[in-house]
Amino acid sequence: MKSMIGTSLPRLDAVAKVTGAACYPADLVQPGMLHLQIVFARRPHARILSIDTREALRQPRVVAILTAEDVPSNAFGLIEEDQPVLCRDVVRFEGDKVALVVAETKAAALAGAQHVHVEYEDLPIISCPRAALVAPAPLVHEERGSNLLFHMPLRRGDCTQGFGEAEVILEENFTTSWQEHAYLQPEAGIAYLDEEGRVVIETAGQWLHEDRRQIARILQVSEEQIILRYATIGGAFGGREDLSIQPLLALATWKLQRSTALVWSREESILGHHKRHTISIHCRWGARKDGRITAVEAESLADGGAYASTSPEVLKVATLFATGCYEVPNVSVDGYVVYTNNIPAGAFRGFGAPQAQFASEVMVTRLAHALEIDPIEMRRRNIYREGSIEPTQHPLPPGVSALPVLERCAAEAYESFDYGKPRPGKEPHLRRGLGIACGMKNLGYSFGYPEQSTATVELLREAGKVRAIVRTGAADVGQGAHLILRQIAAEVLTLPLEHITLLADNSYETPNAGSASASRLTLMAGRAVRDAALAALHKLRATVADAVQATAQYRPPATTSLHPKTGSGVPNYCYGYAAQAIEVEVNILTGQVKVLRVVSVHDVGRALNPQQVEGQIEGGLAQALGYALLEHFQVRNGRVLTPNLSTYLLPTVLDMPVEITPIVLEYADVNGPFGSRGVAELPLVPFLPALVSAIHDAVGVWITQQPVTPEVMLRALRSNAGASISGKHPKR
Ligand code: MOS
């Protein structure tokens, strides 16, 4: 039989998705269900004086109105339980939820919501993260006594000595804006009671078992009382890590013992779920004449918004990657994330790495220019190698492929881009440039967070044939995880794909695989499926019974929490490495930047399904291009100014470069199934700094903010602000 591994088997869900037959959460709504409408605060900071639901309850077809009084345990969160399901005393951002209207139709629920009268006393707003740290700033969570959510220090070596050895020292400020996940399918779902009175919530998410845990806590029932099911999921990107609509569906069904439905509009989705963090980074980099980086000092300040979400973890990743993928002997970094009355920030593809490595990659290129060293050569002299020490003072996990990834990208850039040659545009106002950047990102959970994935494989002999049922609660958020898991099982069991049944969408019938996040499912859930399949196969060979079953729980090498004063410890068990070369054309009259070509090189360990790997790279590049050039999520004084896709610009196919070259390298990972690591988040990491370096190559100015809108570009060209700080062009 032909190997399943390394084969671009077609996606089994593709036809249904293209024809519209696939059942997304909003498609589950049935006649007779009660409809929910949330009353949002729509103000950034206020005390709730009273909630009057009497008039709303008199509206036709309104069945009930739930408020904070109805929530058994009114606090939730992935890491800190600081977010109310329904606010009782205070609202802390525009998207806070105050009441839930339950009605027989969606129109009646909407009308009812208009008649819920909430009396507020507006409170002072804190929307600037820097001001949030200075007393007497208004406090977002009064009982905490401070707006500081988390501080992470990172210390290695001696920076005074390191800067003393430096030939060149450069200093800069970088700023990034929020990013909206903008998945195709806004939040939606249904809830109902099964025959045994359990609450079943059918929706989309990234982790069945964690959603179940949090909902059970909110309702104060045992986890057995709650069943989470995922319908077809229309994208996630980290935006479905936090609970959104799920607790409200569960609460209404639990209270009223009726089936309920809740479908968010795009505006509700944009207001209702967290965003990528804005991070401002002030950094100082020093390097010797020979190109060796001697010291990095940095301070990062992230806006966590009104609730913690995953902010402390994102901040740790952003702090860890302040030095990018380079070994630096002397490091002093302080990361801070603060509460504000802005929209909460949390997980988004890359989880802090894109912001941090925007700064680090641009600084490495600028040091190279200042030292008149080729930026690729500069990288070679500093990049992580096997055994390199992280700023957390321990060696990297084995499988450090940063250098071969860079070399492949460089070779591609030299060959197909004529790297280092002048590149005139077609017309004098069109200037072309080429930029290159590297990127790394952990795969899997970090900093001692419990990491495991469990799978069960059942083998059945039926009429001389073997059939397998694989159970593991791994979410296919659109990335194709379910096909990968079936391919792995089929390969181990030497069965055709059709003989593998995968059960993965129901918390009741599957073991916990962990989340579809941190680019981890192929490595983690894939490894658990492989191990369980192998164990089941051994059992089958040893028996004449018609059915055997085996369970495997995979735990990777342990990570540790980081020392609270120095940040020392073992942050991660696996990293992925990437490098990109980008050619741009800058229109100096309009400030528009067009991406002409992208080479994106990735070490994925082993491409189990090459077409899916390339799909991830291309999709990631589209999201990266949107982040770098177009997507300008704006918040002023706690108000979201871009709550619609008409004001928040996403890239279309016309914005994408004509030439995209995904290059997949396969340096086997020691733990991953068949050597595979993962890829999902990595295309987003090097893109922005590669683009900004390409812009500098084209027009000689350094951009230090994201997104690079035409306005930003024109301002930089006019003031030539970059000229004073930019180094010389690379030696050619
Ligand atoms: Mo992700 S940003 O690890 O869902």
XYZ file of C-alpha atoms and ligand atoms in Angstrom:
736
model
C 0.000 0.000 0.000
C 1.170 3.526 -0.803
C 2.358 5.461 2.231
C -0.106 7.949 3.670
C 2.757 10.080 4.920
C 4.005 12.843 2.654
C 0.986 12.411 0.398
C -1.259 15.314 -0.548
C -4.517 13.510 0.065
C -7.476 15.749 -0.719
C -9.427 17.311 2.142
C -12.484 15.196 2.912
C -14.416 18.260 4.051
C -13.569 20.381 1.010
C -16.521 19.593 -1.254
C -19.112 20.180 1.454
C -17.483 23.476 2.358
C -17.392 24.669 -1.235
C -20.963 23.609 -2.037
C -22.418 24.996 1.186
C -23.471 21.590 2.488
C -21.170 21.812 5.523
C -23.007 22.522 8.740
C -21.561 25.522 10.571
C -22.924 26.505 14.017
C -25.404 29.069 12.653
C -26.862 26.324 10.432
C -27.907 24.356 13.515
C -30.687 26.740 14.526
C -34.038 24.916 14.470
C -37.636 26.172 14.587
C -38.955 26.227 18.137
C -35.658 27.217 19.723
C -35.540 30.292 21.909
C -33.385 33.115 20.584
C -30.902 35.084 22.638
C -29.820 38.688 22.355
C -27.098 40.201 24.510
C -27.444 43.712 25.901
C -23.891 45.063 25.564
C -22.549 47.891 27.714
C -21.526 49.980 24.685
C -19.545 52.228 27.028
C -15.965 51.723 28.181
C -16.214 52.216 31.929
C -19.256 52.759 34.119
C -20.915 51.772 37.333
C -24.241 49.995 36.911
C -26.765 51.788 39.120
C -29.787 49.743 38.127
C -31.096 47.341 35.515
C -34.820 47.621 34.838
C -36.154 44.689 32.821
C -39.879 45.222 33.418
C -40.696 46.970 30.148
C -38.588 44.504 28.174
C -40.430 41.578 29.752
C -43.742 43.077 28.608
C -42.658 43.036 24.958
C -44.374 40.422 22.785
C -42.668 37.015 22.657
C -40.044 37.922 25.226
C -39.728 34.910 27.521
C -37.099 35.885 30.076
C -34.286 38.274 30.809
C -31.218 37.008 32.598
C -28.801 39.216 34.524
C -25.853 38.730 36.882
C -28.245 37.475 39.583
C -28.901 34.402 37.441
C -25.274 33.322 37.022
C -24.239 30.748 39.659
C -20.499 31.589 39.489
C -20.107 34.829 37.649
C -16.391 34.906 36.809
C -14.448 33.103 34.125
C -11.211 33.177 32.157
C -8.608 30.835 30.662
C -5.926 31.860 33.139
C -7.448 34.325 35.593
C -11.141 34.290 36.385
C -11.551 38.047 36.142
C -14.331 38.312 33.547
C -18.028 38.333 34.496
C -20.470 36.382 32.348
C -22.983 39.196 32.952
C -21.826 42.371 34.706
C -23.278 43.205 38.105
C -21.646 46.431 39.366
C -19.193 47.737 36.798
C -18.682 47.533 33.040
C -15.039 47.751 31.940
C -15.187 47.874 28.138
C -17.702 48.441 25.360
C -18.268 44.739 24.745
C -19.093 43.872 28.355
C -22.381 41.992 28.654
C -25.084 43.313 30.965
C -28.222 41.299 30.255
C -29.448 38.424 28.133
C -32.857 38.663 26.473
C -34.553 35.353 25.689
C -37.429 35.442 23.189
C -39.334 33.249 20.779
C -37.813 34.912 17.715
C -34.578 36.749 17.017
C -36.554 39.886 16.130
C -38.407 39.761 19.432
C -35.122 39.285 21.306
C -33.619 42.291 19.516
C -36.714 44.394 20.249
C -36.697 43.261 23.870
C -33.077 44.328 24.230
C -34.072 47.866 23.229
C -36.339 47.998 26.272
C -33.862 46.868 28.903
C -33.119 50.058 30.806
C -29.710 50.185 32.413
C -28.829 53.220 34.489
C -25.103 53.917 34.453
C -22.765 56.310 36.164
C -19.855 56.805 33.787
C -16.417 56.378 35.329
C -13.104 57.860 34.169
C -11.608 55.890 31.290
C -8.071 54.609 31.073
C -7.185 53.749 27.493
C -3.448 54.505 27.308
C -1.384 51.576 28.613
C 1.483 53.808 29.728
C -0.810 56.144 31.642
C -2.496 53.081 33.177
C 0.666 52.424 35.206
C 0.923 55.931 36.626
C -1.049 56.754 39.789
C -3.676 58.119 40.115
C -4.905 56.368 36.964
C -8.466 55.049 37.193
C -8.366 51.371 38.140
C -9.962 48.855 35.787
C -10.212 46.225 38.532
C -10.400 48.265 41.711
C -9.805 45.335 44.046
C -6.391 44.676 42.463
C -5.096 48.095 43.507
C -3.116 48.477 40.274
C -3.600 48.194 36.528
C -0.462 46.083 36.163
C -1.636 42.666 35.028
C 1.758 41.001 34.653
C 5.450 41.899 34.566
C 8.093 39.570 33.209
C 11.782 40.328 33.700
C 14.389 38.473 31.659
C 18.091 38.731 32.552
C 21.156 37.086 31.119
C 24.782 38.166 31.476
C 25.756 41.789 32.053
C 24.379 44.434 29.685
C 26.752 47.182 30.880
C 29.657 45.013 29.836
C 27.879 43.951 26.650
C 27.227 47.498 25.481
C 30.788 48.395 26.485
C 32.084 45.850 23.960
C 29.811 47.132 21.189
C 31.106 48.995 18.151
C 27.604 50.102 17.199
C 24.602 50.702 19.453
C 21.177 51.385 17.972
C 18.028 52.362 19.819
C 14.448 52.449 18.562
C 10.753 52.427 19.433
C 8.361 50.090 17.648
C 4.585 50.138 17.913
C 1.951 47.702 16.742
C -1.816 47.953 16.622
C -4.566 45.438 17.408
C -5.574 42.776 14.898
C -9.039 41.278 14.435
C -9.227 37.529 13.751
C -11.946 38.084 11.128
C -12.719 34.422 10.744
C -15.232 33.638 8.014
C -17.856 32.496 10.499
C -18.825 34.793 13.400
C -19.647 33.211 16.764
C -22.835 31.146 16.785
C -24.272 28.100 18.498
C -27.171 26.280 20.054
C -27.776 24.614 23.388
C -30.281 21.959 24.403
C -30.920 19.267 26.995
C -30.271 15.658 26.104
C -32.375 12.681 27.286
C -30.459 12.624 30.553
C -30.926 16.297 31.281
C -27.363 17.279 30.450
C -26.736 20.624 28.758
C -25.345 20.136 25.262
C -23.706 23.157 23.627
C -23.021 22.869 19.910
C -20.798 25.586 18.577
C -17.235 26.283 17.400
C -14.133 26.487 19.556
C -10.517 25.437 19.918
C -10.660 23.115 22.918
C -13.734 21.041 23.805
C -12.568 19.991 27.246
C -11.455 23.444 28.418
C -14.734 25.004 27.232
C -16.546 22.284 29.167
C -14.480 22.892 32.308
C -15.170 26.627 32.304
C -18.899 26.269 31.587
C -19.324 23.684 34.361
C -17.629 26.085 36.777
C -19.889 28.957 35.739
C -23.045 26.856 36.209
C -21.597 25.174 39.317
C -22.422 21.722 38.004
C -20.177 18.713 37.457
C -18.399 18.455 34.124
C -20.493 15.349 33.363
C -23.545 17.629 33.203
C -22.059 19.546 30.271
C -21.393 18.269 26.759
C -19.544 20.362 24.221
C -19.892 19.586 20.541
C -18.203 21.353 17.664
C -19.928 21.809 14.321
C -17.868 22.739 11.263
C -15.553 25.528 12.387
C -15.024 28.500 10.108
C -11.574 29.587 11.304
C -10.275 30.393 14.779
C -6.678 31.761 14.784
C -6.708 32.042 18.589
C -9.914 34.083 18.589
C -11.950 31.117 19.805
C -9.618 30.270 22.685
C -11.652 32.368 25.092
C -15.318 31.708 25.819
C -17.715 34.113 24.098
C -21.308 32.969 23.500
C -20.976 29.506 25.086
C -21.708 30.413 28.741
C -24.799 32.403 27.747
C -26.235 29.546 25.697
C -25.531 27.135 28.540
C -26.977 29.479 31.158
C -30.224 30.127 29.276
C -30.803 26.450 28.510
C -29.961 25.428 32.078
C -32.239 28.076 33.632
C -35.199 27.701 31.277
C -34.773 23.994 30.418
C -35.358 24.929 26.767
C -33.346 24.809 23.553
C -31.670 28.112 22.729
C -29.788 29.693 19.826
C -27.393 32.617 19.631
C -25.907 33.915 16.388
C -23.638 36.956 16.473
C -23.554 39.579 13.736
C -20.122 40.542 12.392
C -20.240 43.688 14.524
C -21.014 41.703 17.664
C -18.160 39.349 16.821
C -15.682 42.192 16.376
C -16.802 43.854 19.612
C -17.276 40.587 21.467
C -14.004 38.686 21.215
C -10.424 39.653 22.097
C -7.787 40.952 19.637
C -4.060 40.631 18.993
C -2.170 42.784 21.523
C -0.855 46.203 20.731
C 2.715 46.193 22.004
C 5.124 49.119 22.111
C 8.720 48.079 22.282
C 11.635 50.297 23.197
C 14.909 48.530 22.527
C 18.676 49.008 22.387
C 20.933 46.645 20.487
C 24.722 46.571 20.464
C 27.095 44.673 18.173
C 30.838 44.296 17.695
C 32.705 45.141 14.486
C 32.677 41.464 13.492
C 28.884 41.434 13.615
C 28.443 39.591 16.896
C 25.518 40.977 18.890
C 26.785 41.795 22.382
C 23.746 43.086 24.235
C 20.004 43.667 23.969
C 17.972 45.799 26.304
C 14.245 46.138 25.799
C 11.041 47.236 27.435
C 7.753 45.981 26.031
C 4.398 47.343 27.049
C 1.286 45.447 25.976
C -2.307 46.611 26.267
C -4.257 43.751 27.820
C -7.569 45.571 27.704
C -10.297 45.049 30.283
C -9.771 41.350 31.102
C -6.780 39.036 31.433
C -7.643 36.466 28.737
C -4.272 34.865 27.853
C -2.350 38.141 28.272
C 0.252 36.943 30.807
C 1.225 34.021 28.541
C 1.302 36.158 25.392
C 3.478 38.664 27.217
C 5.911 35.937 28.275
C 6.261 34.806 24.662
C 6.757 38.405 23.500
C 9.420 38.918 26.186
C 11.195 35.642 25.422
C 11.445 36.588 21.721
C 12.816 40.107 22.330
C 16.123 38.759 20.979
C 14.435 36.919 18.098
C 16.221 33.762 16.992
C 19.695 35.047 17.903
C 22.003 34.064 20.712
C 22.775 37.164 22.742
C 25.111 36.859 25.737
C 23.816 39.899 27.617
C 20.091 40.462 27.820
C 17.877 42.655 29.958
C 14.224 42.726 28.975
C 11.156 43.797 30.892
C 7.712 42.969 29.574
C 4.595 44.551 31.035
C 0.947 43.965 30.236
C -1.644 46.261 31.741
C -5.367 46.496 32.167
C -7.160 49.311 30.331
C -10.752 50.020 29.363
C -9.957 48.939 25.806
C -11.134 45.749 24.144
C -9.377 42.742 25.716
C -6.376 41.303 23.911
C -5.430 37.644 23.836
C -4.397 34.787 21.601
C -3.874 35.405 17.893
C -1.748 33.303 15.553
C 1.819 33.886 16.718
C 0.864 34.726 20.320
C 3.261 37.678 20.880
C 6.013 36.436 18.562
C 5.105 38.642 15.550
C 5.263 41.877 17.563
C 8.532 40.965 19.315
C 10.275 39.785 16.158
C 9.164 42.849 14.187
C 11.507 44.778 16.470
C 14.296 42.188 16.721
C 14.516 41.439 12.981
C 14.525 45.097 11.968
C 17.226 45.834 14.570
C 19.443 43.016 13.265
C 19.168 44.348 9.709
C 19.906 47.881 10.870
C 22.938 46.773 12.849
C 24.140 44.997 9.715
C 23.763 48.172 7.687
C 25.549 50.232 10.332
C 28.444 47.750 10.361
C 28.394 47.418 6.558
C 27.784 43.693 6.805
C 25.314 41.916 4.554
C 22.109 41.380 6.600
C 22.119 37.675 5.744
C 25.733 37.322 6.849
C 24.910 39.278 10.013
C 22.211 36.724 10.756
C 24.564 33.791 10.092
C 26.946 35.137 12.718
C 24.328 35.276 15.457
C 21.547 32.847 14.656
C 20.599 30.014 17.023
C 22.364 26.711 16.465
C 22.066 23.316 18.110
C 22.872 23.828 21.807
C 22.548 27.636 21.761
C 21.497 29.178 25.054
C 18.190 31.036 25.224
C 17.918 34.240 27.264
C 16.264 31.996 29.858
C 19.761 30.537 30.409
C 19.089 26.994 29.204
C 19.926 25.295 25.889
C 17.273 25.228 23.184
C 15.374 21.993 22.645
C 17.115 19.835 20.006
C 16.299 20.283 16.337
C 17.491 23.879 15.863
C 17.109 24.437 12.129
C 17.197 28.243 12.040
C 20.424 28.353 10.013
C 19.503 25.885 7.241
C 16.129 27.620 6.943
C 17.885 30.979 6.569
C 20.389 29.554 4.071
C 17.629 28.154 1.901
C 15.793 31.461 1.959
C 19.009 33.329 1.164
C 19.808 30.998 -1.746
C 16.321 31.521 -3.105
C 16.638 35.291 -2.674
C 19.999 35.385 -4.455
C 18.829 33.172 -7.286
C 15.315 34.255 -8.050
C 15.368 37.820 -6.730
C 18.843 38.981 -7.830
C 19.504 39.908 -4.234
C 21.915 42.783 -3.886
C 21.373 44.112 -7.425
C 19.729 47.473 -8.110
C 16.108 46.969 -9.098
C 14.592 49.854 -11.013
C 10.797 50.053 -11.081
C 8.886 50.450 -14.326
C 8.253 54.119 -13.640
C 10.230 56.666 -11.613
C 7.635 56.871 -8.845
C 7.640 53.090 -8.367
C 10.588 51.910 -6.286
C 11.426 48.288 -5.714
C 13.169 46.698 -2.774
C 13.924 43.321 -1.232
C 13.882 42.379 2.435
C 14.632 39.234 4.347
C 13.759 38.172 7.896
C 13.765 35.095 10.084
C 11.224 33.945 12.627
C 10.737 31.356 15.326
C 7.777 30.280 17.431
C 7.260 27.658 20.106
C 5.087 24.701 19.211
C 3.017 23.558 22.144
C 2.367 24.987 25.579
C 5.098 26.889 27.369
C 6.366 27.797 30.829
C 5.295 24.690 32.724
C 1.663 24.748 31.622
C 0.459 21.095 31.769
C 0.886 19.651 28.284
C -0.645 16.377 27.162
C -2.727 14.852 24.416
C -4.800 11.694 24.709
C -6.248 9.414 22.030
C -8.062 6.098 21.943
C -7.963 3.660 19.053
C -10.463 0.835 18.772
C -9.902 -1.898 16.185
C -12.769 -4.067 14.969
C -12.480 -7.199 12.844
C -15.468 -7.282 10.526
C -15.818 -9.958 7.831
C -12.081 -10.427 7.486
C -11.416 -6.689 7.360
C -10.165 -4.372 10.082
C -11.872 -1.092 10.818
C -10.597 1.537 13.247
C -12.349 4.095 15.396
C -10.052 6.873 16.546
C -11.223 9.095 19.389
C -9.512 12.339 20.331
C -11.019 15.758 21.109
C -8.928 17.748 18.630
C -10.620 20.694 16.898
C -10.395 21.041 13.135
C -10.675 24.806 12.914
C -10.209 24.718 9.143
C -6.510 23.824 9.181
C -7.180 20.201 8.255
C -6.201 18.540 11.545
C -8.781 15.781 11.136
C -7.373 14.575 7.835
C -3.846 14.608 9.307
C -4.972 12.514 12.294
C -6.686 10.005 10.017
C -3.617 9.819 7.781
C -1.453 9.058 10.807
C -3.812 6.317 12.008
C -4.102 4.837 8.517
C -0.335 4.768 8.116
C 0.332 3.050 11.442
C -2.474 0.539 10.926
C -1.804 0.097 7.179
C -5.495 0.623 6.524
C -7.133 2.620 3.742
C -8.386 6.035 4.880
C -12.024 4.914 4.484
C -11.511 2.327 7.213
C -10.659 4.974 9.782
C -13.548 6.623 11.599
C -12.470 9.706 13.519
C -14.571 10.938 16.435
C -13.239 14.311 17.499
C -16.096 16.793 17.903
C -17.800 15.740 21.108
C -16.435 16.107 24.637
C -18.592 13.188 25.784
C -17.123 10.554 23.501
C -13.518 11.746 23.176
C -10.514 12.062 25.471
C -8.786 15.422 25.907
C -6.393 16.295 23.075
C -5.611 19.803 24.295
C -6.330 22.867 22.191
C -6.033 23.655 18.526
C -3.481 26.335 19.351
C 0.250 27.016 19.602
C 0.652 25.153 16.272
C 0.545 21.978 18.366
C -2.098 19.554 17.084
C -0.054 17.718 14.470
C 2.769 17.157 16.931
C 0.722 16.499 20.069
C -2.577 14.954 18.983
C -0.800 13.321 16.043
C 1.672 11.679 18.406
C -1.107 10.473 20.742
C -3.013 8.965 17.788
C 0.158 7.289 16.530
C 0.973 5.847 19.952
C -2.595 4.618 20.514
C -2.744 3.080 17.039
C 0.534 1.243 17.599
C -0.645 -0.061 20.973
C -3.977 -1.212 19.516
C -2.205 -2.960 16.678
C -0.004 -4.905 19.121
C -3.085 -5.966 21.052
C -4.882 -7.075 17.904
C -1.922 -9.180 16.799
C -1.880 -10.911 20.172
C -5.521 -11.938 20.214
C -8.240 -13.603 18.173
C -10.869 -11.324 19.698
C -12.977 -9.226 17.340
C -12.343 -5.953 19.094
C -9.447 -4.364 20.953
C -8.936 -0.901 22.313
C -5.897 1.089 23.405
C -5.450 4.537 24.903
C -2.293 6.610 24.735
C -1.500 9.818 26.510
C 1.493 11.679 25.121
C 3.427 14.073 27.342
C 6.369 15.875 25.753
C 9.570 16.821 27.631
C 8.657 19.039 30.576
C 8.921 22.818 30.519
C 9.178 24.967 33.652
C 7.783 28.207 34.934
C 10.306 31.019 34.725
C 12.177 32.516 37.663
C 10.252 35.622 38.793
C 13.362 37.852 38.904
C 15.576 36.548 36.073
C 13.200 34.635 33.821
C 15.505 31.614 33.895
C 13.971 28.221 33.169
C 12.994 25.926 30.330
C 10.318 27.801 28.383
C 9.512 25.343 25.597
C 9.977 21.796 24.327
C 9.825 22.508 20.590
C 10.294 25.407 18.175
C 9.473 25.942 14.543
C 11.749 28.026 12.312
C 10.956 30.140 9.262
C 12.537 32.725 6.962
C 10.988 34.944 4.323
C 12.221 37.085 1.458
C 9.805 39.733 0.216
C 9.986 42.005 -2.807
C 7.914 45.185 -2.696
C 7.091 48.082 -4.935
C 6.551 51.402 -3.169
C 4.590 54.126 -4.929
C 6.246 57.288 -3.617
C 3.364 59.467 -4.863
C 0.562 57.603 -3.083
C 2.452 55.758 -0.343
C 0.977 52.455 -1.441
C 3.110 49.396 -0.905
C 2.579 46.434 -3.167
C 4.028 43.030 -2.354
C 5.333 41.523 -5.583
C 6.908 38.275 -4.436
C 7.255 36.222 -1.290
C 9.494 33.261 -0.588
C 8.482 31.576 2.661
C 10.758 28.823 3.964
C 9.634 26.560 6.797
C 11.064 23.607 8.629
C 7.960 21.576 9.461
C 9.820 18.439 10.568
C 7.881 16.276 8.156
C 5.137 17.415 5.805
C 2.518 14.728 6.448
C 0.281 16.290 3.798
C 2.320 18.746 1.696
C -0.728 20.391 0.137
C -2.082 21.233 3.581
C 1.284 22.609 4.689
C 1.374 24.862 1.639
C -2.217 25.857 2.329
C -1.260 26.888 5.854
C 1.688 28.887 4.547
C -0.391 30.668 1.918
C -3.241 31.387 4.322
C -0.760 32.606 6.913
C 0.848 34.905 4.342
C -2.526 36.464 3.524
C -3.151 37.109 7.205
C 0.396 38.447 7.584
C 0.012 40.758 4.597
C -3.236 42.101 6.047
C -1.510 42.656 9.385
C 1.483 44.378 7.811
C -0.257 46.655 5.342
C -4.020 46.950 5.691
C -5.611 45.919 8.944
C -5.842 49.004 11.124
C -7.969 48.215 14.140
C -8.629 51.502 15.891
C -9.728 52.248 19.431
C -10.018 55.781 20.844
C -10.924 56.433 24.460
C -12.075 52.874 24.798
C -14.326 53.051 21.730
C -13.800 50.660 18.836
C -13.883 52.779 15.667
C -13.644 49.811 13.301
C -16.473 47.451 14.269
C -17.266 46.422 10.687
C -15.421 44.950 7.746
C -16.235 48.139 5.800
C -13.907 50.110 8.071
C -11.457 47.318 8.898
C -9.759 46.404 5.654
C -8.883 42.763 5.014
C -6.711 41.657 2.134
C -8.471 40.227 -0.882
C -7.015 38.013 -3.569
C -6.104 41.186 -5.480
C -3.799 42.297 -2.664
C -1.873 39.049 -2.701
C 1.385 38.830 -4.607
C 1.308 36.986 -7.898
C 4.342 34.973 -6.882
C 4.283 33.033 -3.629
C 6.911 30.348 -3.200
C 6.366 28.148 -0.163
C 9.428 26.045 0.572
C 9.089 23.174 3.001
C 12.132 21.689 4.716
C 11.951 18.492 6.714
C 14.425 18.305 9.585
C 12.726 15.632 11.615
C 11.546 16.488 15.099
C 12.526 13.918 17.737
C 9.051 13.756 19.283
C 6.581 14.503 16.498
C 4.776 11.681 14.688
C 6.901 10.643 11.681
C 9.185 13.555 12.620
C 6.613 16.281 12.077
C 6.561 19.543 14.055
C 3.921 21.958 12.823
C 3.619 25.172 10.869
C 0.404 27.098 11.580
C 1.615 30.279 13.266
C 5.004 30.627 11.642
C 4.178 32.391 8.361
C 2.997 35.369 10.411
C 6.265 35.867 12.279
C 8.874 37.098 9.733
C 6.526 38.878 7.335
C 6.283 42.371 8.833
C 10.031 42.839 9.425
C 10.870 41.392 5.984
C 8.378 43.818 4.428
C 9.725 46.791 6.382
C 13.282 45.901 5.352
C 12.144 45.663 1.733
C 10.570 49.126 2.020
C 13.858 50.455 3.363
C 15.696 48.830 0.483
C 13.291 50.549 -1.927
C 13.061 54.059 -0.524
C 15.611 54.372 2.294
C 13.275 54.953 5.236
C 12.677 52.763 8.248
C 9.072 52.229 9.275
C 8.646 51.464 12.967
C 4.900 50.985 13.207
C 2.237 48.586 11.968
C 0.220 48.596 9.771
C 2.174 50.351 7.028
C -0.761 52.231 5.573
C -0.248 54.709 2.704
C -0.562 57.522 5.263
C 2.240 56.059 7.382
C 4.383 55.529 4.291
C 3.851 59.072 2.960
C 4.549 60.622 6.354
C 7.802 58.706 6.574
C 8.789 59.707 3.047
C 7.951 63.369 3.622
C 9.710 63.797 6.929
C 12.323 61.279 5.878
C 12.181 60.482 9.570
C 13.992 57.247 9.010
C 17.043 58.894 7.439
C 18.542 60.095 10.689
C 18.442 56.696 12.275
C 18.846 54.361 9.332
C 22.230 52.889 8.600
C 23.814 52.763 5.181
C 22.664 50.413 2.486
C 24.031 46.903 2.710
C 27.372 46.303 1.085
C 26.817 45.020 -2.383
Mo -3.251 30.234 19.163
S -2.727 32.139 18.958
O -2.027 29.538 20.014
O -4.808 29.803 19.117
